[in-house]
Tab-separated table of C-alpha atoms in Angstrom:
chain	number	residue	atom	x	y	z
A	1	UNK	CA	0.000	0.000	0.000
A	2	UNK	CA	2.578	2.312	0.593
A	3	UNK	CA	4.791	1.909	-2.336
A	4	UNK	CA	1.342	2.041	-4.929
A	5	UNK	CA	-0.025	4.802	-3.252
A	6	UNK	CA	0.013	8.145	-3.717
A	7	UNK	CA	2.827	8.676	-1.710
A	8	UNK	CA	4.871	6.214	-3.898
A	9	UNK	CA	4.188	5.453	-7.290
A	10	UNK	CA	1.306	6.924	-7.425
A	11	UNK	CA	-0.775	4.119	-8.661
A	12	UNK	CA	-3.523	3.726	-6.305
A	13	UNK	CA	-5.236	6.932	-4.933
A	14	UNK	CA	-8.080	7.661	-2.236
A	15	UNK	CA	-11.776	7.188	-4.091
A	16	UNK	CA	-15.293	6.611	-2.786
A	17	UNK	CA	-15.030	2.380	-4.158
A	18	UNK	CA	-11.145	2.380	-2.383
A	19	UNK	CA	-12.906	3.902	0.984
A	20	UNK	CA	-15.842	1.749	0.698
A	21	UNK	CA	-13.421	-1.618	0.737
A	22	UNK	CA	-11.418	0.115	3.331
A	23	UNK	CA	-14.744	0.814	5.719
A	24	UNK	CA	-15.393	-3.206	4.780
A	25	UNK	CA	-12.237	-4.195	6.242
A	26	UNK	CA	-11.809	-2.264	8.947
A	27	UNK	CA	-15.386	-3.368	10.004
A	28	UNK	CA	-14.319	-7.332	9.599
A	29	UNK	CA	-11.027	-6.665	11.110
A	30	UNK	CA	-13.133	-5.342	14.642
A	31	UNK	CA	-14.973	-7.989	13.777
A	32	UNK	CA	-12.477	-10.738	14.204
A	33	UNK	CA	-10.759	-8.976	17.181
A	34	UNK	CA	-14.314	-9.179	19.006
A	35	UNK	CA	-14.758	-12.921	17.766
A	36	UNK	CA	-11.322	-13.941	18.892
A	37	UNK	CA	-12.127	-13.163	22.592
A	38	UNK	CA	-12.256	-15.898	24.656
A	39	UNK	CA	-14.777	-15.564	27.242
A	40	UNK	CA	-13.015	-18.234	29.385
A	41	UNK	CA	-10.427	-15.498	29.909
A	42	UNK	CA	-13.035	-14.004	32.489
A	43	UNK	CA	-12.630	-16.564	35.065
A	44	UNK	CA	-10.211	-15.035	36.602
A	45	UNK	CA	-11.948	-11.293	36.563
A	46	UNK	CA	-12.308	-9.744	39.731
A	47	UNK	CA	-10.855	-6.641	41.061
A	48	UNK	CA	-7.296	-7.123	40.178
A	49	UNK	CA	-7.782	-7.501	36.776
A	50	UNK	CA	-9.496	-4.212	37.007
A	51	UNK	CA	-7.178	-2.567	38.938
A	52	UNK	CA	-4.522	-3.936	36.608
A	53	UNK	CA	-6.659	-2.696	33.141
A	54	UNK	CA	-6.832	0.818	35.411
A	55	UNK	CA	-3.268	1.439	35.664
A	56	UNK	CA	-2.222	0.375	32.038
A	57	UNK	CA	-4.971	1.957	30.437
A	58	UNK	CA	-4.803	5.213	32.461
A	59	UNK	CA	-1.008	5.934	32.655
A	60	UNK	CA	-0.725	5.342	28.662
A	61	UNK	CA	-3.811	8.069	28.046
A	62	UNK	CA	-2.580	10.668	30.082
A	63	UNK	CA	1.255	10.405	28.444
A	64	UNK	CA	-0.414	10.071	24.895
A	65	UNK	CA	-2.347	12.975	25.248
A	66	UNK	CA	0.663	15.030	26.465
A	67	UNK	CA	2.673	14.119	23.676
A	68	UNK	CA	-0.202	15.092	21.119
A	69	UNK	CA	-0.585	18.748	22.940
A	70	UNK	CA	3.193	19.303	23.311
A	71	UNK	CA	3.091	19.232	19.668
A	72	UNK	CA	0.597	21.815	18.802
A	73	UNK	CA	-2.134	18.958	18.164
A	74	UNK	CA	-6.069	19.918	19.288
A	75	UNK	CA	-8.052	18.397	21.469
A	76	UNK	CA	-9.679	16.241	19.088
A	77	UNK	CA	-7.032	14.785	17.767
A	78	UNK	CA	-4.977	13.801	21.106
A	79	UNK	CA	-7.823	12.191	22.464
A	80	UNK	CA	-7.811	10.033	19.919
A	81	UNK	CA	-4.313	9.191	19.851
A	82	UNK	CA	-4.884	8.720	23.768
A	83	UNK	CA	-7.435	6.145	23.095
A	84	UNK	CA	-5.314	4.438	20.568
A	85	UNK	CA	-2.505	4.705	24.268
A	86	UNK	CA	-5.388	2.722	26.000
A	87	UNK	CA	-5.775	-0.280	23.517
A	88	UNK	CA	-3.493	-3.222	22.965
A	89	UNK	CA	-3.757	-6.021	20.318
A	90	UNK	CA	-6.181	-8.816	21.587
A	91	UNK	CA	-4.857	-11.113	18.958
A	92	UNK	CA	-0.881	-10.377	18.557
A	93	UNK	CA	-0.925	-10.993	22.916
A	94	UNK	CA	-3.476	-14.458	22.627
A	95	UNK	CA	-1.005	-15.327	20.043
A	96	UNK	CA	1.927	-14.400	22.425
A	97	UNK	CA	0.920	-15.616	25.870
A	98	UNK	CA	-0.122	-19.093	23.691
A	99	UNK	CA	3.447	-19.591	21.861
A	100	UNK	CA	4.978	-18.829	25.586
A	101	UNK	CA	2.028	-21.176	26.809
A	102	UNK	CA	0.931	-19.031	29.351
A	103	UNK	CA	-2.620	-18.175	28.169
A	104	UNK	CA	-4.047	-21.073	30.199
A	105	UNK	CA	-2.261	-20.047	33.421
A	106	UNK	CA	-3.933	-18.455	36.167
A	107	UNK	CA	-1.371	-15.171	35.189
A	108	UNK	CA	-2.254	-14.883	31.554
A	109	UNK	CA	-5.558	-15.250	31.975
A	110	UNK	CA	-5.505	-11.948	33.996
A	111	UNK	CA	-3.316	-10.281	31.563
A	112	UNK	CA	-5.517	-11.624	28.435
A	113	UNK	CA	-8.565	-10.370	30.998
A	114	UNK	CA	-7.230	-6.485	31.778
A	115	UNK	CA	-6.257	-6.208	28.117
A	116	UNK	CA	-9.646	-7.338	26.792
A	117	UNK	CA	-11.128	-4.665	29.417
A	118	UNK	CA	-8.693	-2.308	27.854
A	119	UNK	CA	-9.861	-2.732	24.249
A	120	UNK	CA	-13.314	-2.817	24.958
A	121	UNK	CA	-13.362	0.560	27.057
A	122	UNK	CA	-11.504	2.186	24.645
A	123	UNK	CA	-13.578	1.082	21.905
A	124	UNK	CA	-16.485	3.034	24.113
A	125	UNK	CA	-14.683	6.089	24.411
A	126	UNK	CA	-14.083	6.149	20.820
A	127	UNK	CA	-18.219	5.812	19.874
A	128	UNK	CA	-18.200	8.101	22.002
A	129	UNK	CA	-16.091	10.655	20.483
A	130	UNK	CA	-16.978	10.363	17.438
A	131	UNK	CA	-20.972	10.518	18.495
A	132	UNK	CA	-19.275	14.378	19.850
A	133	UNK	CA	-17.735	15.539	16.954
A	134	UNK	CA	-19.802	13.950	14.027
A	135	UNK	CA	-23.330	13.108	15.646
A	136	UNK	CA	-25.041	9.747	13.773
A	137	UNK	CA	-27.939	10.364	15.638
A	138	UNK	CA	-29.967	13.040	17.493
A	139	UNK	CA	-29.890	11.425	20.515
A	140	UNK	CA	-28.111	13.803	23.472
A	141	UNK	CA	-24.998	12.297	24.866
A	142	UNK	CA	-25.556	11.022	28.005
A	143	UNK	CA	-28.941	9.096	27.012
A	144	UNK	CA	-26.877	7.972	23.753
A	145	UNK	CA	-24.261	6.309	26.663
A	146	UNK	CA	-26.715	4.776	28.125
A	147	UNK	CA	-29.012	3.503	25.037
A	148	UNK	CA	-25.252	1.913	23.614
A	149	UNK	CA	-24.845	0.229	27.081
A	150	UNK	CA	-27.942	-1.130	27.076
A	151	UNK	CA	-28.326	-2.215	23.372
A	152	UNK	CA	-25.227	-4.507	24.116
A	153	UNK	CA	-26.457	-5.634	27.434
A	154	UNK	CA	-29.878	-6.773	25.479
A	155	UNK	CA	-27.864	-8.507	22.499
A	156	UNK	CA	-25.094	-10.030	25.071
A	157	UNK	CA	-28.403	-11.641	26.637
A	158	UNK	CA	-30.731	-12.717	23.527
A	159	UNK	CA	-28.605	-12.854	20.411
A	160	UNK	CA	-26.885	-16.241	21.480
A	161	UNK	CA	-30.409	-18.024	21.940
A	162	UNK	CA	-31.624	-16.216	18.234
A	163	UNK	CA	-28.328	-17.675	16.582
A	164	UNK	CA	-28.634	-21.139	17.835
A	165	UNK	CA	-32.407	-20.858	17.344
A	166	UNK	CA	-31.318	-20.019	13.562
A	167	UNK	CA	-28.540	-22.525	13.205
A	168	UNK	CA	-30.946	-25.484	14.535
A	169	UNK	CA	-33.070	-24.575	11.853
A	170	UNK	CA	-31.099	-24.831	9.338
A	171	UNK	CA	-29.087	-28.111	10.636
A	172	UNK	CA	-32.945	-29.482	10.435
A	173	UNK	CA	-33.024	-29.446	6.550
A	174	UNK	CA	-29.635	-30.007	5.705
A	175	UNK	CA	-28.575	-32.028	2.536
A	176	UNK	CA	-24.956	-32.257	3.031
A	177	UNK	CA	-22.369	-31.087	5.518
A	178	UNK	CA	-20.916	-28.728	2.885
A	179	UNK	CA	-24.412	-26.945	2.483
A	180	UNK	CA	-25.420	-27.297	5.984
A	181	UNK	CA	-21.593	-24.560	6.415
A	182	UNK	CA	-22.554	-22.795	3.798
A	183	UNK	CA	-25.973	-21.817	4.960
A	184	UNK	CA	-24.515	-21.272	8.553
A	185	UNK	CA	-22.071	-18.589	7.292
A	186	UNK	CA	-24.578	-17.126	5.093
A	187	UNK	CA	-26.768	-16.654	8.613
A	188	UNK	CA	-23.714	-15.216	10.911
A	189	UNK	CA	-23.181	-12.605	7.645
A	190	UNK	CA	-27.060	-11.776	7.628
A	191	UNK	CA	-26.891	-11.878	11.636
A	192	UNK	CA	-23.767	-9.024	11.534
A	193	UNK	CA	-25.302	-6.888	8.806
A	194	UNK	CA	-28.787	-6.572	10.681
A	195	UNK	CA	-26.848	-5.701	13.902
A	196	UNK	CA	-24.356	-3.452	12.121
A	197	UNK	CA	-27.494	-1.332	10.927
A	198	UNK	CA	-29.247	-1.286	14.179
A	199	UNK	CA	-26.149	0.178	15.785
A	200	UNK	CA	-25.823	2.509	12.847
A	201	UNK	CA	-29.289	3.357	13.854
A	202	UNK	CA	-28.688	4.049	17.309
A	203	UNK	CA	-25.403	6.333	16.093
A	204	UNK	CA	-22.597	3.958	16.717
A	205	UNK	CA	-20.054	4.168	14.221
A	206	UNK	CA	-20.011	0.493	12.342
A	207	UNK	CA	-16.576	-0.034	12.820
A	208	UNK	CA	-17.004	0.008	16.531
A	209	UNK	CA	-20.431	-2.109	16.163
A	210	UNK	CA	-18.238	-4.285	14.423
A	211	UNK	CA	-16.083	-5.023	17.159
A	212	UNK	CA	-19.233	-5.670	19.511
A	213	UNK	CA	-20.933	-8.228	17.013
A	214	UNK	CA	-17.782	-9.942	17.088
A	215	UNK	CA	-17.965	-10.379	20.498
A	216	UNK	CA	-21.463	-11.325	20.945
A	217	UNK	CA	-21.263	-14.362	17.647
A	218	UNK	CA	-17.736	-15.527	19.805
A	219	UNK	CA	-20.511	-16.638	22.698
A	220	UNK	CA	-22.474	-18.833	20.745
A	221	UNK	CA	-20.185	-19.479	17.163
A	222	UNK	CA	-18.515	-22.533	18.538
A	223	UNK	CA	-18.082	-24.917	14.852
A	224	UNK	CA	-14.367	-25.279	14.228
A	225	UNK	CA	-15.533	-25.595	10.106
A	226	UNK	CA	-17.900	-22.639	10.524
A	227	UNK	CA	-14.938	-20.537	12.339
A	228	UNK	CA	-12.716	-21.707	9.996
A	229	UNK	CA	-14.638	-20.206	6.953
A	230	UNK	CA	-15.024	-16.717	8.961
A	231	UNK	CA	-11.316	-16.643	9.395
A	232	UNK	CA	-11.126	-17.471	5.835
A	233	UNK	CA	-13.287	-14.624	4.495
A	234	UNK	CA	-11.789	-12.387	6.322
A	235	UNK	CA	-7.988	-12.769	6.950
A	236	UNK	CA	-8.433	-13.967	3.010
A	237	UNK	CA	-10.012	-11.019	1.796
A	238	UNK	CA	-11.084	-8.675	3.607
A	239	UNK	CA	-8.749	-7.640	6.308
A	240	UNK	CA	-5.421	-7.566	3.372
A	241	UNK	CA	-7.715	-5.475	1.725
A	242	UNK	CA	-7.704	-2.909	4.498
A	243	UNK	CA	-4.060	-3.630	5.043
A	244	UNK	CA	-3.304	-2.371	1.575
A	245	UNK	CA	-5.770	0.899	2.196
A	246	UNK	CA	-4.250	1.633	5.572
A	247	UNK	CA	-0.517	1.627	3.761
A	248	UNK	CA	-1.657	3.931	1.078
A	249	UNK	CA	-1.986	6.553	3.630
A	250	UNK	CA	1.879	6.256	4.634
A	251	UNK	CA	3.587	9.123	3.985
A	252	UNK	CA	6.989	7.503	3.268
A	253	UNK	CA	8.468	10.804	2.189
A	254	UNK	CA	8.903	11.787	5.984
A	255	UNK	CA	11.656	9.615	6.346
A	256	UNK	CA	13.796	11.054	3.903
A	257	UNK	CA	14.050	14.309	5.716
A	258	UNK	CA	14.889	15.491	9.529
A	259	UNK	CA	11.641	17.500	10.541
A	260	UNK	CA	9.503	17.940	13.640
A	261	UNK	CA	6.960	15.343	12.625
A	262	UNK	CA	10.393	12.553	13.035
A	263	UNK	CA	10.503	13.587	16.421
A	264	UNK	CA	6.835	13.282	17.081
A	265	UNK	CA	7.076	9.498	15.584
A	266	UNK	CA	9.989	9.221	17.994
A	267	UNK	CA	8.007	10.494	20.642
A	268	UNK	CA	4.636	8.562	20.180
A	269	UNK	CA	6.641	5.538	19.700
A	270	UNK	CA	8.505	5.945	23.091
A	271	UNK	CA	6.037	7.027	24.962
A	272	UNK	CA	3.955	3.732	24.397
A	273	UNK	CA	6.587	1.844	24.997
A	274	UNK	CA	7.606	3.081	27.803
A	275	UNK	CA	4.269	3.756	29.468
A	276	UNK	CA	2.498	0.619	28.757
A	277	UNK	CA	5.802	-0.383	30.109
A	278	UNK	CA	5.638	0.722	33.364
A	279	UNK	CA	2.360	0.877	34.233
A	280	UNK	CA	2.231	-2.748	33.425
A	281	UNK	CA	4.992	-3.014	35.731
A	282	UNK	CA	3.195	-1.159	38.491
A	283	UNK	CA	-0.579	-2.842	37.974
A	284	UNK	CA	1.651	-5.729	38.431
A	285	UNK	CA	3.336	-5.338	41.460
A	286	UNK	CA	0.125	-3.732	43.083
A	287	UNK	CA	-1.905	-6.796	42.495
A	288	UNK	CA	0.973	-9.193	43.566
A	289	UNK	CA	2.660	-10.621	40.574
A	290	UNK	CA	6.161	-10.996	40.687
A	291	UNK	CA	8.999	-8.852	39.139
A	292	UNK	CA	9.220	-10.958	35.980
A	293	UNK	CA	5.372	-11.214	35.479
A	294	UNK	CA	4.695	-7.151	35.892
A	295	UNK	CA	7.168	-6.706	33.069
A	296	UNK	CA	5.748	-9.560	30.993
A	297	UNK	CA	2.268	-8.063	31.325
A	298	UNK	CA	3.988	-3.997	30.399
A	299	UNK	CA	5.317	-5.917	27.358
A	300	UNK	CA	2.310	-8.007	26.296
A	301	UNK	CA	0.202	-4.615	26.307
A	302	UNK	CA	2.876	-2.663	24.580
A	303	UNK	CA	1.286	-4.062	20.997
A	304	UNK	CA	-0.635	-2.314	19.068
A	305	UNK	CA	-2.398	-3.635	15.502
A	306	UNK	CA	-6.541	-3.768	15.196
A	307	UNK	CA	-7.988	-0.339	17.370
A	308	UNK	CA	-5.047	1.438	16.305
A	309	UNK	CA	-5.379	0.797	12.582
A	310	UNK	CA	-9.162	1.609	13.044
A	311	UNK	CA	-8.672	5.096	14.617
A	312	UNK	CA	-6.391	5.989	11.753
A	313	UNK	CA	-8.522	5.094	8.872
A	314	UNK	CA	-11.601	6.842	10.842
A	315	UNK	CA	-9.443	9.918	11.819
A	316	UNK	CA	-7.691	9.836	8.330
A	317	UNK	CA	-11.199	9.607	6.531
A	318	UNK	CA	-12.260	13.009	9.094
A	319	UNK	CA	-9.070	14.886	8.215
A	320	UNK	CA	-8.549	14.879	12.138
A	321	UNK	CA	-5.014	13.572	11.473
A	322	UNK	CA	-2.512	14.790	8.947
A	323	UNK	CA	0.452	12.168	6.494
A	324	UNK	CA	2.882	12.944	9.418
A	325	UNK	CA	0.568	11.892	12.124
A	326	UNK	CA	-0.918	9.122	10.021
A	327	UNK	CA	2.822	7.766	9.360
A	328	UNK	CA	3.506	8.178	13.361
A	329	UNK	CA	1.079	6.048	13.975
A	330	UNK	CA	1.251	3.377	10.920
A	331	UNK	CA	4.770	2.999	11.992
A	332	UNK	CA	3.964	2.643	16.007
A	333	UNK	CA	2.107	-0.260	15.169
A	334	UNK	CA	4.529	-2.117	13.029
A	335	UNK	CA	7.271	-1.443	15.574
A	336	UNK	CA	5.104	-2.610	18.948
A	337	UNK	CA	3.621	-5.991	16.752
A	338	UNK	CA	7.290	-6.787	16.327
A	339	UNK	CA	8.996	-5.578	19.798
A	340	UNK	CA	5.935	-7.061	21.928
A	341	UNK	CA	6.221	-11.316	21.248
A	342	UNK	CA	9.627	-10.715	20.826
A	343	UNK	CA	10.612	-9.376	24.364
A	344	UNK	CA	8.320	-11.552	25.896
A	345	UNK	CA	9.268	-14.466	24.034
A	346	UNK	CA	12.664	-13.592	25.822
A	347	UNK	CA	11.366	-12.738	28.913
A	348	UNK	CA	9.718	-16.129	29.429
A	349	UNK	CA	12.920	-17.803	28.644
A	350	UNK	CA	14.209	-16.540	32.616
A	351	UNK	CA	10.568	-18.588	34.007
């Protein structure tokens, strides 16, 4: 994407069918971050995980948005990149804590717990945002809060029992196994576009819906096959897709030159680092892990991929962030998904 687009060769530039692919796959890529919770992670919530998810979501936010108003940046725009301080990558730490295999242990399922609480709040805060500064709907703030809480209450409650209600159905009048998937997919794909357009309805951006349906079909979408052929559609076409889009915006002209916006990548870059870093270390210690464990968790949360990627190509698509900013950000993520498994990879190696 960033060598074919218009900030390389030139070949590929923004249009209304290259956004509309983009808004596709940034909605499927929420998606599959929602669907690849695993609810089992919450058996060990309780208070520490929230005190942990408190501390490294907190620390991060406050840091992020100093960096973004050192640098001139409005309000706007550094609470976004604050949010973006808040979330971590769901699947690049599963992934991590599973290669190390720690995800079944009693200490990554808190860490895959507080970051899970970190994703989802600051998926929240960004609906919420964005219902400030580009209303979907006329309903006033606080009752729009409340009518989002309470919409995914509702579907967290009924929409397992309407899927399975749906899939029995179907299973009924099966010919083959083949067809039998095949109508199941087509069902979870009718079952996300209905919800995506009641949330639309309501005012929540779809991208962020996105992320919520994927959590509510992970409850009750248990076929390996089926699960299988969602991974498939998206990871196969979809998400790539978005990949591509996402690159097109990177500015790669900034790295040629020494200007301000080098040091703000610097700075962004460090700063996440560093805070997730030690607030990680801190929640840590405060809820009784060891030494080793408080910096495994810092390191695990350091990664950024699916929320951050989202909040560029929504901020992008608003003009709320510039190529310099975009590139910043673009780049923090490729540098965390590669620093994060890595460290920790090491850092188990001293268990």
């Amino acid at each position: 994407g960033a060598v074919f687009g218009p900030y390389g060769l030139g070949y590929v530039r923004s249009n209304e069918v290259v956004e509309f692919f983009g808004f596709l796959g940034s909605a499927f890529l929420l998606m599959m971050a929602g669907f690849e919770v695993k609810f089992e992670s919450f058996e060990m919530f309780g208070r520490r995980v929230v005190l942990m998810a408190f501390i490294n979501a907190s620390i991060p936010f406050i840091v992020g948005l100093g960096i973004m108003r050192f640098f001139g940046y409005d309000w706007f725009s550094s609470l976004l990149v604050g949010v973006i301080f808040i979330s971590s990558s769901l699947a690049i730490v599963s992934s991590s804590l599973t290669s190390i295999k720690m995800l079944k242990t009693d200490i990554g399922k808190e860490i895959m717990s507080a970051v899970v609480i970190e994703d989802v709040f600051s998926l929240l805060l960004l609906a919420v945002l964005l219902q400030t500064i580009s209303p979907i709907t006329e309903i006033p703030l606080p009752q729009y809060f409340f009518v989002l809480l309470a919409s995914v209450f509702l579907l967290f409650k009924f929409l397992p029992y309407i899927l399975k209600f749906a899939l029995r159905y179907i299973r009924r009048y099966k010919k083959n196994v083949e067809e039998d998937y095949e109508r199941e997919i087509h069902v979870v794909v009718v079952l996300l576009i209905a919800v995506l357009l009641y949330f639309s309805w309501i005012g929540v951006h779809p991208i962020v819906a996105a992320f919520i349906v994927g959590l509510l079909l992970s409850r009750v979408v248990k076929s390996e096959v089926l699960i299988h052929k969602i991974h498939t559609l998206s990871y196969g076409l979809f998400v790539p897709v978005f990949a591509f889009i996402v690159g097109t915006k990177l500015d790669i002209g900034v790295f040629t030159k020494l200007e301000s916006g080098d040091v703000l990548m610097v700075s962004l870059i460090l700063g996440l680092i560093i805070s997730k870093l030690v607030s990680g270390f801190i929640a840590g210690r405060l809820v009784g892990f060891s030494s080793l464990h408080s910096w495994m968790f810092g390191v695990a949360s350091t990664a950024q991929l699916t929320t951050t990627l989202a909040v560029v190509f929504i901020a992008s698509g608003f003009f709320f962030f510039n190529s310099t900013l975009v590139t910043a950000i673009i780049l923090l993520t490729i540098v965390t998904s590669v620093f994060s498994p890595i460290v920790l990879s090491l850092l188990a190696r001293k268990q």
